[in-house]
Amino acid sequence: MNIVLLDERQTQNDIWNITAQRQLIHLHEHLNIQIGDTLKVGILNGKRYLTEVIDVSEHVISVKPLHEELIPNKLPVTLIVAMPRPKVLRRLIADSVTLGVEKIILLHSYRVDKSYWQTPFLQQLESFIHLGLEQAGDTQPPKIEVYKRFKPFVEDVLPQFISQDCPAFVAHPYTDIPMPVAIDHACSIIIGPEGGFIPYEVELLQKNGCQVRNLGNRIIRTETVIPYVLGRLFC
Amino acid sequence: MNIVLLDERQTQNDIWNITAQRQLIHLHEHLNIQIGDTLKVGILNGKRYLTEVIDVSEHVISVKPLHEELIPNKLPVTLIVAMPRPKVLRRLIADSVTLGVEKIILLHSYRVDKSYWQTPFLQQLESFIHLGLEQAGDTQPPKIEVYKRFKPFVEDVLPQFISQDCPAFVAHPYTDIPMPVAIDHACSIIIGPEGGFIPYEVELLQKNGCQVRNLGNRIIRTETVIPYVLGRLFC
């Protein structure tokens, strides 16, 4: 947690109160926060401030904003990823948010186990986003969309994202053309499930404007390939 | 698990037997392996083969090698990382191995909690390496070294790794010079602990030949920054 994220409602007065259990535990136990310390505080969907701690108790930490700070830039990328195993979902969302992904789409695919869509974690996406924002020092949540049917998404929705200035790259081993490096424009990245997209899916993606690109001959987990490909594309 | 990794001792005869509980569970439950299936099998520190499954039982799966396959290339990088929290260690090692890191060094640093060095996971590094190799389809384990004292490592050991052709980059926010992109030579990457290196440590690293480089203004977790920086450096 590198900033404390508050709701707009919590920042209406001159003094702001931090009352969420998760945040208090971190501030007390990890940072041993004391009166007079400075603390970075962000307003969800708003600005970010350096604040001064003016009161500390077990259930409330009160801060006073000192001055505004810069919010880190987002990466101009839409990350389209086959729905991962539930235990991976939290990390995948938090990491993508930390790295600055602008929009995340969770997509069904043939090799996605249907039971994954039943996970209660899908109801907790907002909290995973907050974790990612607090890690990065960001206040602007990305958009997240969920599509439980592959074909209608690829045929009807995906083409709207794709243009000359905003290509869509599918990370897939069965091509010799490498994934681009250090691009200076927006793009979509499409990451398949464990085991990869099936040939029918790759063909449908290509038919609808996607470019299949190779990331080398190592097989990398979904949650690891996301920072790997973002580091490569946006330098 | 994208290959099954066997010891050299297990591959002395014409028929090779897979008997490790972890591997059997994966092959039975995830792949529902049957006689006649092909299976990728690697020999630790040796070659990699496509094999044919010739016998399947609860406690043994027997395979016959068909032909040799290529092993993926390593990245010419030494990853020097401040000892992470124990629960991060397994993933950090497995991911670094999956991505092809040639050598990993775990290092103490001021902000590393001393209790981290007591973790039993440090005795299990070999099994984390095997997980990473089986994910990547690789058979060549990287070297791992552990240095529990920062100053002697930085003054006496680190300079041996550094040369004109093999610089050492410290990922650190307090510089404007960006981390290089798509280099075509070997290097060392040095990643600090949560909270970063202290100024004394950064100065000592610089004094001993390291170059401090910026990775942007987002604060990224150790386990996430590793694939991110590898994707950027080795394209």
Coordinates of C-alpha atoms in Angstrom, one line a residue:
Chain A
M1 CA 0.0 0.0 0.0
N2 CA 1.8 3.1 -1.2
I3 CA -1.2 5.4 -0.9
V4 CA -4.3 5.2 1.2
L5 CA -7.4 5.3 -1.1
L6 CA -10.4 7.2 0.2
D7 CA -13.9 7.7 -1.2
E8 CA -15.0 11.1 -2.2
R9 CA -17.5 11.1 0.7
Q10 CA -14.6 10.7 3.2
T11 CA -12.9 13.8 1.9
Q12 CA -15.7 16.5 2.2
N13 CA -14.3 18.2 5.3
D14 CA -10.9 19.8 6.1
I15 CA -9.9 16.7 8.1
W16 CA -10.1 13.3 6.5
N17 CA -10.7 10.1 8.6
I18 CA -9.3 6.7 7.6
T19 CA -11.5 4.1 9.1
A20 CA -11.3 1.0 6.9
Q21 CA -10.0 -2.0 8.9
R22 CA -7.6 -3.2 6.1
Q23 CA -6.0 0.3 5.8
L24 CA -5.8 0.8 9.6
I25 CA -4.0 -2.6 10.1
H26 CA -1.4 -1.7 7.4
L27 CA -0.8 1.8 8.8
H28 CA -0.6 0.6 12.4
E29 CA 1.3 -2.7 12.0
H30 CA 3.5 -2.1 8.9
L31 CA 4.1 1.7 9.1
N32 CA 3.6 2.3 12.8
I33 CA 2.1 5.6 11.9
Q34 CA 2.4 8.5 14.3
I35 CA 1.0 12.0 14.6
G36 CA 3.1 14.4 12.5
D37 CA 4.0 11.7 9.9
T38 CA 3.2 12.5 6.3
L39 CA 1.0 10.1 4.4
K40 CA 0.1 9.8 0.7
V41 CA -3.7 9.8 0.3
G42 CA -5.7 9.4 -3.0
I43 CA -9.3 10.1 -3.6
L44 CA -10.9 7.3 -5.7
N45 CA -11.6 8.8 -9.2
G46 CA -10.0 12.1 -7.9
K47 CA -6.8 13.7 -7.0
R48 CA -3.9 12.5 -4.9
Y49 CA -2.4 14.5 -1.9
L50 CA 0.4 14.5 0.5
T51 CA -1.2 14.7 3.9
E52 CA -0.1 15.1 7.5
V53 CA -1.3 12.8 10.2
I54 CA -3.0 14.8 13.0
D55 CA -4.7 12.1 15.1
V56 CA -4.1 8.4 15.6
S57 CA -6.3 6.0 17.5
E58 CA -7.1 2.3 17.1
H59 CA -10.2 2.9 14.9
V60 CA -9.5 6.2 13.2
I61 CA -6.5 7.9 11.7
S62 CA -7.1 11.5 10.8
V63 CA -5.1 13.4 8.2
K64 CA -5.0 16.9 6.8
P65 CA -4.1 17.5 3.1
L66 CA -0.9 19.4 2.6
H67 CA -0.5 19.6 -1.2
E68 CA -1.6 17.9 -4.4
E69 CA 0.7 15.3 -6.0
L70 CA 0.9 13.9 -9.5
I71 CA -1.0 10.8 -10.5
P72 CA 1.0 8.3 -12.6
N73 CA 0.0 8.0 -16.2
K74 CA -2.0 5.0 -17.5
L75 CA -0.8 2.7 -20.3
P76 CA -3.0 3.1 -23.4
V77 CA -3.9 -0.5 -23.5
T78 CA -6.9 -2.7 -23.3
L79 CA -6.0 -6.1 -21.8
I80 CA -8.3 -8.8 -23.0
V81 CA -7.7 -12.0 -21.1
A82 CA -9.3 -15.4 -21.0
M83 CA -10.9 -15.9 -17.6
P84 CA -8.2 -17.3 -15.3
R85 CA -8.4 -19.8 -12.4
P86 CA -10.1 -18.0 -9.5
K87 CA -7.0 -18.0 -7.3
V88 CA -5.1 -16.2 -10.1
L89 CA -7.9 -13.6 -10.7
R90 CA -7.1 -11.3 -7.7
R91 CA -3.4 -11.1 -8.6
L92 CA -4.0 -10.7 -12.3
I93 CA -6.4 -7.7 -11.7
A94 CA -4.3 -6.1 -9.0
D95 CA -1.1 -6.4 -11.0
S96 CA -2.7 -5.1 -14.2
V97 CA -4.1 -2.1 -12.3
T98 CA -0.7 -1.5 -10.7
L99 CA 1.0 -1.5 -14.1
G100 CA -1.5 1.1 -15.4
V101 CA -3.8 -0.9 -17.7
E102 CA -6.6 1.4 -18.9
K103 CA -9.3 -1.2 -19.5
I104 CA -9.5 -5.0 -18.7
I105 CA -11.8 -7.4 -20.3
L106 CA -12.4 -11.0 -18.9
L107 CA -13.4 -13.3 -21.7
H108 CA -14.7 -16.9 -22.0
S109 CA -12.7 -19.3 -24.2
Y110 CA -13.0 -23.0 -25.0
R111 CA -10.3 -24.0 -22.6
V112 CA -11.7 -21.8 -19.7
D113 CA -13.3 -24.2 -17.2
K114 CA -17.0 -23.1 -17.0
S115 CA -16.8 -23.3 -13.2
Y116 CA -14.4 -20.3 -13.1
W117 CA -17.4 -18.1 -13.8
Q118 CA -19.0 -19.1 -10.6
T119 CA -16.2 -17.7 -8.4
P120 CA -17.3 -15.2 -5.7
F121 CA -14.1 -13.3 -6.6
L122 CA -16.0 -11.9 -9.6
Q123 CA -18.1 -9.9 -7.1
Q124 CA -14.9 -8.5 -5.5
L125 CA -13.2 -7.0 -8.6
E126 CA -13.6 -3.6 -7.1
S127 CA -11.5 -4.5 -4.1
F128 CA -8.8 -6.0 -6.2
I129 CA -8.7 -2.8 -8.2
H130 CA -8.3 -0.8 -5.0
L131 CA -5.4 -3.0 -4.0
G132 CA -3.7 -2.4 -7.4
L133 CA -4.3 1.4 -7.2
E134 CA -2.9 1.6 -3.6
Q135 CA 0.2 -0.3 -4.7
A136 CA 0.8 1.9 -7.7
G137 CA 0.0 5.2 -6.1
D138 CA -2.9 5.7 -8.6
T139 CA -6.5 6.9 -8.0
Q140 CA -8.1 6.2 -11.4
P141 CA -9.7 2.7 -11.6
P142 CA -9.7 1.0 -15.0
K143 CA -12.9 -0.1 -16.6
I144 CA -13.5 -3.9 -16.3
E145 CA -15.9 -5.7 -18.6
V146 CA -16.9 -9.4 -18.6
Y147 CA -17.9 -11.4 -21.7
K148 CA -19.1 -14.9 -21.1
R149 CA -19.4 -15.8 -24.8
F150 CA -16.4 -15.8 -27.0
K151 CA -17.9 -15.5 -30.5
P152 CA -20.3 -12.6 -30.0
F153 CA -17.5 -10.7 -28.3
V154 CA -14.9 -11.3 -31.0
E155 CA -17.4 -10.6 -33.9
D156 CA -19.5 -7.7 -32.5
V157 CA -17.5 -6.0 -29.7
L158 CA -13.8 -6.4 -30.4
P159 CA -13.8 -4.8 -33.9
Q160 CA -14.8 -1.5 -32.3
F161 CA -11.5 -1.4 -30.4
I162 CA -9.4 -2.1 -33.4
S163 CA -8.1 0.6 -35.8
Q164 CA -5.0 1.6 -37.7
D165 CA -3.8 3.5 -34.6
C166 CA -4.9 0.9 -32.2
P167 CA -4.1 -2.7 -33.3
A168 CA -4.9 -5.8 -31.4
F169 CA -2.2 -8.3 -30.7
V170 CA -2.9 -12.0 -29.8
A171 CA 0.1 -13.6 -27.9
H172 CA 0.3 -17.0 -29.5
P173 CA 3.3 -19.3 -30.2
Y174 CA 2.3 -20.5 -33.7
T175 CA 3.7 -17.6 -35.7
D176 CA 7.2 -16.4 -36.4
I177 CA 6.3 -12.7 -36.3
P178 CA 7.5 -11.4 -33.0
M179 CA 5.4 -9.2 -30.6
P180 CA 6.4 -5.6 -31.3
V181 CA 8.7 -3.7 -29.0
A182 CA 8.3 -0.1 -27.5
I183 CA 5.3 1.0 -29.5
D184 CA 4.2 4.6 -29.3
H185 CA 0.5 4.2 -29.8
A186 CA -2.5 2.5 -28.1
C187 CA -3.2 -1.2 -28.6
S188 CA -5.2 -4.2 -27.3
I189 CA -3.4 -7.3 -26.0
I190 CA -5.3 -10.6 -26.1
I191 CA -4.0 -13.4 -23.8
G192 CA -5.4 -16.9 -24.0
P193 CA -6.2 -19.4 -21.2
E194 CA -3.9 -22.1 -19.9
G195 CA -3.3 -24.4 -22.8
G196 CA -3.9 -21.5 -25.2
F197 CA -6.7 -20.6 -27.6
I198 CA -7.9 -23.4 -29.8
P199 CA -7.2 -23.0 -33.6
Y200 CA -10.9 -22.0 -34.3
E201 CA -10.5 -19.1 -31.8
V202 CA -7.2 -17.9 -33.2
E203 CA -8.8 -18.0 -36.7
L204 CA -11.8 -16.0 -35.5
L205 CA -9.6 -13.4 -33.8
Q206 CA -7.6 -13.0 -37.0
K207 CA -10.7 -12.8 -39.2
N208 CA -11.9 -10.0 -37.0
G209 CA -8.8 -7.9 -37.3
C210 CA -6.3 -9.2 -34.7
Q211 CA -2.6 -9.8 -35.4
V212 CA -1.1 -13.0 -34.0
R213 CA 2.4 -12.3 -32.5
N214 CA 5.0 -14.5 -30.9
L215 CA 6.5 -14.0 -27.5
G216 CA 9.3 -16.6 -27.6
N217 CA 9.4 -20.3 -27.1
R218 CA 9.0 -20.3 -23.3
I219 CA 5.5 -21.1 -22.0
I220 CA 4.6 -18.4 -19.5
R221 CA 1.7 -18.3 -17.0
T222 CA -1.1 -15.8 -17.7
E223 CA -0.3 -13.8 -14.6
T224 CA 3.4 -13.6 -15.5
V225 CA 3.0 -12.9 -19.2
I226 CA 1.0 -9.8 -18.5
P227 CA 3.8 -7.7 -16.9
Y228 CA 6.2 -9.3 -19.4
V229 CA 4.3 -8.2 -22.5
L230 CA 3.5 -4.7 -21.0
G231 CA 7.2 -4.2 -20.2
R232 CA 8.0 -5.0 -23.8
L233 CA 5.3 -3.0 -25.5
F234 CA 5.4 0.2 -23.4
C235 CA 9.0 1.3 -22.7
Chain B
M1 CA 3.4 -28.2 -16.2
N2 CA 4.4 -28.2 -19.8
I3 CA 7.0 -30.9 -19.6
V4 CA 7.6 -33.6 -17.1
L5 CA 11.1 -33.3 -15.6
L6 CA 12.9 -36.5 -14.7
D7 CA 16.3 -37.2 -13.1
E8 CA 19.0 -38.6 -15.2
R9 CA 18.8 -41.8 -13.0
Q10 CA 15.2 -42.2 -14.2
T11 CA 16.1 -42.3 -17.8
Q12 CA 18.8 -45.0 -17.9
N13 CA 16.6 -47.6 -19.6
D14 CA 14.6 -47.6 -22.8
I15 CA 11.4 -47.1 -20.9
W16 CA 11.2 -44.2 -18.4
N17 CA 8.9 -44.4 -15.4
I18 CA 7.2 -41.3 -13.9
T19 CA 6.6 -41.9 -10.2
A20 CA 6.6 -38.6 -8.4
Q21 CA 3.2 -38.0 -6.7
R22 CA 3.0 -34.3 -7.9
Q23 CA 3.6 -35.2 -11.5
L24 CA 1.2 -38.2 -11.4
I25 CA -1.6 -36.1 -10.0
H26 CA -1.1 -33.5 -12.7
L27 CA -1.0 -36.1 -15.5
H28 CA -4.0 -38.1 -14.2
E29 CA -6.3 -35.2 -13.0
H30 CA -5.5 -32.4 -15.4
L31 CA -4.4 -34.2 -18.5
N32 CA -6.3 -37.5 -18.1
I33 CA -3.3 -39.2 -19.7
Q34 CA -3.9 -42.4 -21.7
I35 CA -1.7 -45.0 -23.3
G36 CA -0.8 -43.8 -26.8
D37 CA -0.7 -40.1 -25.8
T38 CA 2.4 -38.1 -26.5
L39 CA 4.1 -36.4 -23.6
K40 CA 7.0 -33.9 -23.4
V41 CA 9.7 -35.1 -21.0
G42 CA 12.9 -33.3 -20.0
I43 CA 15.9 -34.7 -18.3
L44 CA 17.2 -32.3 -15.6
N45 CA 20.4 -30.8 -16.8
G46 CA 20.0 -32.9 -20.0
K47 CA 17.9 -33.0 -23.2
R48 CA 14.2 -32.8 -23.8
Y49 CA 12.2 -35.4 -25.7
L50 CA 8.8 -36.0 -27.1
T51 CA 7.7 -39.4 -25.7
E52 CA 4.9 -41.8 -26.1
V53 CA 2.9 -43.1 -23.1
I54 CA 3.1 -46.9 -23.1
D55 CA 1.7 -47.8 -19.7
V56 CA -0.6 -46.0 -17.2
S57 CA -1.4 -47.0 -13.6
E58 CA -2.1 -45.1 -10.4
H59 CA 1.5 -45.0 -9.2
V60 CA 3.5 -45.3 -12.4
I61 CA 3.3 -43.8 -15.9
S62 CA 5.8 -45.3 -18.4
V63 CA 6.9 -43.5 -21.5
K64 CA 9.2 -44.3 -24.4
P65 CA 11.2 -41.4 -26.0
L66 CA 10.3 -40.7 -29.6
H67 CA 12.6 -37.9 -30.6
E68 CA 14.6 -35.0 -29.2
E69 CA 13.1 -31.5 -29.0
L70 CA 14.7 -28.1 -28.7
I71 CA 15.3 -26.5 -25.3
P72 CA 14.3 -22.8 -25.1
N73 CA 17.2 -20.3 -24.8
K74 CA 18.1 -18.6 -21.5
L75 CA 18.2 -14.9 -21.0
P76 CA 21.8 -13.7 -20.4
V77 CA 20.9 -12.1 -17.1
T78 CA 21.9 -12.3 -13.5
L79 CA 18.9 -11.3 -11.3
I80 CA 20.0 -9.9 -8.0
V81 CA 17.0 -9.4 -5.8
A82 CA 16.6 -8.4 -2.1
M83 CA 15.2 -11.4 -0.2
P84 CA 11.4 -11.2 -0.5
R85 CA 8.7 -12.2 2.0
P86 CA 8.6 -16.0 2.2
K87 CA 5.2 -16.3 0.6
V88 CA 6.6 -14.4 -2.5
L89 CA 9.8 -16.4 -2.7
R90 CA 8.3 -19.5 -4.4
R91 CA 6.6 -17.5 -7.1
L92 CA 9.6 -15.2 -7.6
I93 CA 11.9 -18.1 -8.2
A94 CA 9.5 -20.2 -10.3
D95 CA 8.7 -17.2 -12.5
S96 CA 12.3 -16.1 -12.9
V97 CA 13.2 -19.7 -14.0
T98 CA 10.2 -19.8 -16.3
L99 CA 11.3 -16.6 -18.0
G100 CA 14.8 -18.0 -18.5
V101 CA 17.0 -16.1 -16.0
E102 CA 20.5 -17.7 -16.1
K103 CA 21.5 -16.9 -12.5
I104 CA 19.6 -15.7 -9.4
I105 CA 21.1 -14.1 -6.3
L106 CA 19.1 -13.5 -3.1
L107 CA 20.6 -10.7 -1.2
H108 CA 20.1 -9.1 2.2
S109 CA 19.3 -5.4 2.4
Y110 CA 18.4 -2.9 5.2
R111 CA 14.7 -3.2 4.6
V112 CA 14.6 -7.0 4.4
D113 CA 13.1 -8.3 7.6
K114 CA 15.8 -10.6 9.2
S115 CA 13.1 -13.2 9.9
Y116 CA 12.8 -13.8 6.1
W117 CA 16.1 -15.7 6.2
Q118 CA 14.6 -18.3 8.6
T119 CA 11.9 -19.5 6.1
P120 CA 12.0 -23.2 5.4
F121 CA 11.3 -22.2 1.8
L122 CA 15.0 -21.5 1.4
Q123 CA 15.5 -25.3 1.7
Q124 CA 13.0 -25.8 -1.1
L125 CA 14.6 -23.7 -3.8
E126 CA 15.3 -26.7 -5.9
S127 CA 11.6 -27.7 -6.1
F128 CA 10.7 -24.1 -7.0
I129 CA 13.2 -24.3 -9.8
H130 CA 11.7 -27.5 -11.0
L131 CA 8.2 -25.9 -11.1
G132 CA 9.6 -23.1 -13.2
L133 CA 11.4 -25.4 -15.6
E134 CA 8.3 -27.6 -16.1
Q135 CA 6.3 -24.5 -16.8
A136 CA 8.7 -23.1 -19.4
G137 CA 9.6 -26.5 -21.0
D138 CA 13.2 -26.0 -20.0
T139 CA 15.6 -28.6 -18.5
Q140 CA 18.5 -26.4 -17.4
P141 CA 18.3 -25.0 -13.9
P142 CA 19.8 -21.6 -13.2
K143 CA 22.4 -21.1 -10.5
I144 CA 21.0 -19.7 -7.2
E145 CA 23.3 -18.0 -4.7
V146 CA 22.4 -16.5 -1.3
Y147 CA 24.3 -13.6 0.3
K148 CA 23.1 -12.6 3.8
R149 CA 25.4 -9.6 4.0
F150 CA 24.9 -6.7 1.7
K151 CA 28.2 -4.8 1.9
P152 CA 30.6 -7.7 1.4
F153 CA 28.5 -8.9 -1.6
V154 CA 28.4 -5.4 -3.2
E155 CA 32.1 -4.7 -2.6
D156 CA 33.7 -8.1 -3.2
V157 CA 31.4 -10.2 -5.3
L158 CA 29.3 -7.9 -7.5
P159 CA 32.2 -6.2 -9.3
Q160 CA 33.2 -9.5 -10.8
F161 CA 29.9 -9.7 -12.7
I162 CA 30.2 -6.2 -14.1
S163 CA 32.0 -5.3 -17.3
Q164 CA 31.7 -3.1 -20.4
D165 CA 29.7 -5.9 -22.0
C166 CA 27.7 -6.8 -19.0
P167 CA 26.5 -3.7 -17.0
A168 CA 24.5 -3.9 -13.8
F169 CA 21.3 -1.9 -13.6
V170 CA 19.6 -1.0 -10.3
A171 CA 15.9 -0.4 -10.7
H172 CA 15.3 2.8 -8.6
P173 CA 12.9 5.7 -8.8
Y174 CA 15.3 8.5 -7.9
T175 CA 16.9 9.1 -11.3
D176 CA 15.6 10.4 -14.6
I177 CA 17.6 8.1 -16.7
P178 CA 15.3 5.3 -17.9
M179 CA 16.0 1.6 -17.8
P180 CA 17.3 0.6 -21.2
V181 CA 15.1 -1.2 -23.8
A182 CA 15.9 -4.2 -26.0
I183 CA 19.6 -4.6 -25.2
D184 CA 21.6 -7.1 -27.2
H185 CA 24.1 -8.1 -24.5
A186 CA 24.2 -9.6 -21.0
C187 CA 23.5 -7.7 -17.9
S188 CA 22.7 -7.9 -14.2
I189 CA 19.5 -6.5 -12.8
I190 CA 19.3 -5.5 -9.1
I191 CA 15.9 -5.2 -7.5
G192 CA 15.5 -3.8 -4.0
P193 CA 13.1 -4.8 -1.2
E194 CA 9.6 -3.5 -0.5
G195 CA 10.2 0.1 0.4
G196 CA 13.4 0.2 -1.8
F197 CA 17.1 0.3 -1.0
I198 CA 18.2 2.9 1.5
P199 CA 20.3 5.8 0.2
Y200 CA 23.5 4.3 1.7
E201 CA 22.8 1.1 -0.3
V202 CA 22.2 2.9 -3.6
E203 CA 25.4 4.9 -3.1
L204 CA 27.4 1.7 -2.4
L205 CA 25.9 0.0 -5.5
Q206 CA 26.9 3.0 -7.6
K207 CA 30.3 3.2 -6.1
N208 CA 30.9 -0.4 -7.1
G209 CA 29.9 0.0 -10.8
C210 CA 26.1 -0.2 -10.9
Q211 CA 24.0 2.1 -13.0
V212 CA 20.8 3.4 -11.4
R213 CA 17.9 3.4 -13.8
N214 CA 14.2 4.5 -13.7
L215 CA 11.2 2.2 -14.5
G216 CA 8.5 4.8 -14.4
N217 CA 6.5 6.4 -11.6
R218 CA 4.3 3.4 -10.6
I219 CA 5.4 1.4 -7.6
I220 CA 5.4 -2.2 -8.7
R221 CA 5.8 -5.3 -6.4
T222 CA 9.0 -7.2 -6.6
E223 CA 7.4 -10.3 -8.1
T224 CA 5.7 -8.2 -10.8
V225 CA 8.6 -6.0 -11.6
I226 CA 10.8 -9.0 -12.6
P227 CA 8.8 -10.1 -15.6
Y228 CA 8.1 -6.4 -16.4
V229 CA 11.8 -5.5 -16.6
L230 CA 12.8 -8.7 -18.3
G231 CA 10.2 -8.1 -21.0
R232 CA 11.6 -4.6 -21.5
L233 CA 15.3 -5.5 -21.6
F234 CA 15.2 -8.7 -23.7
C235 CA 12.9 -8.3 -26.6

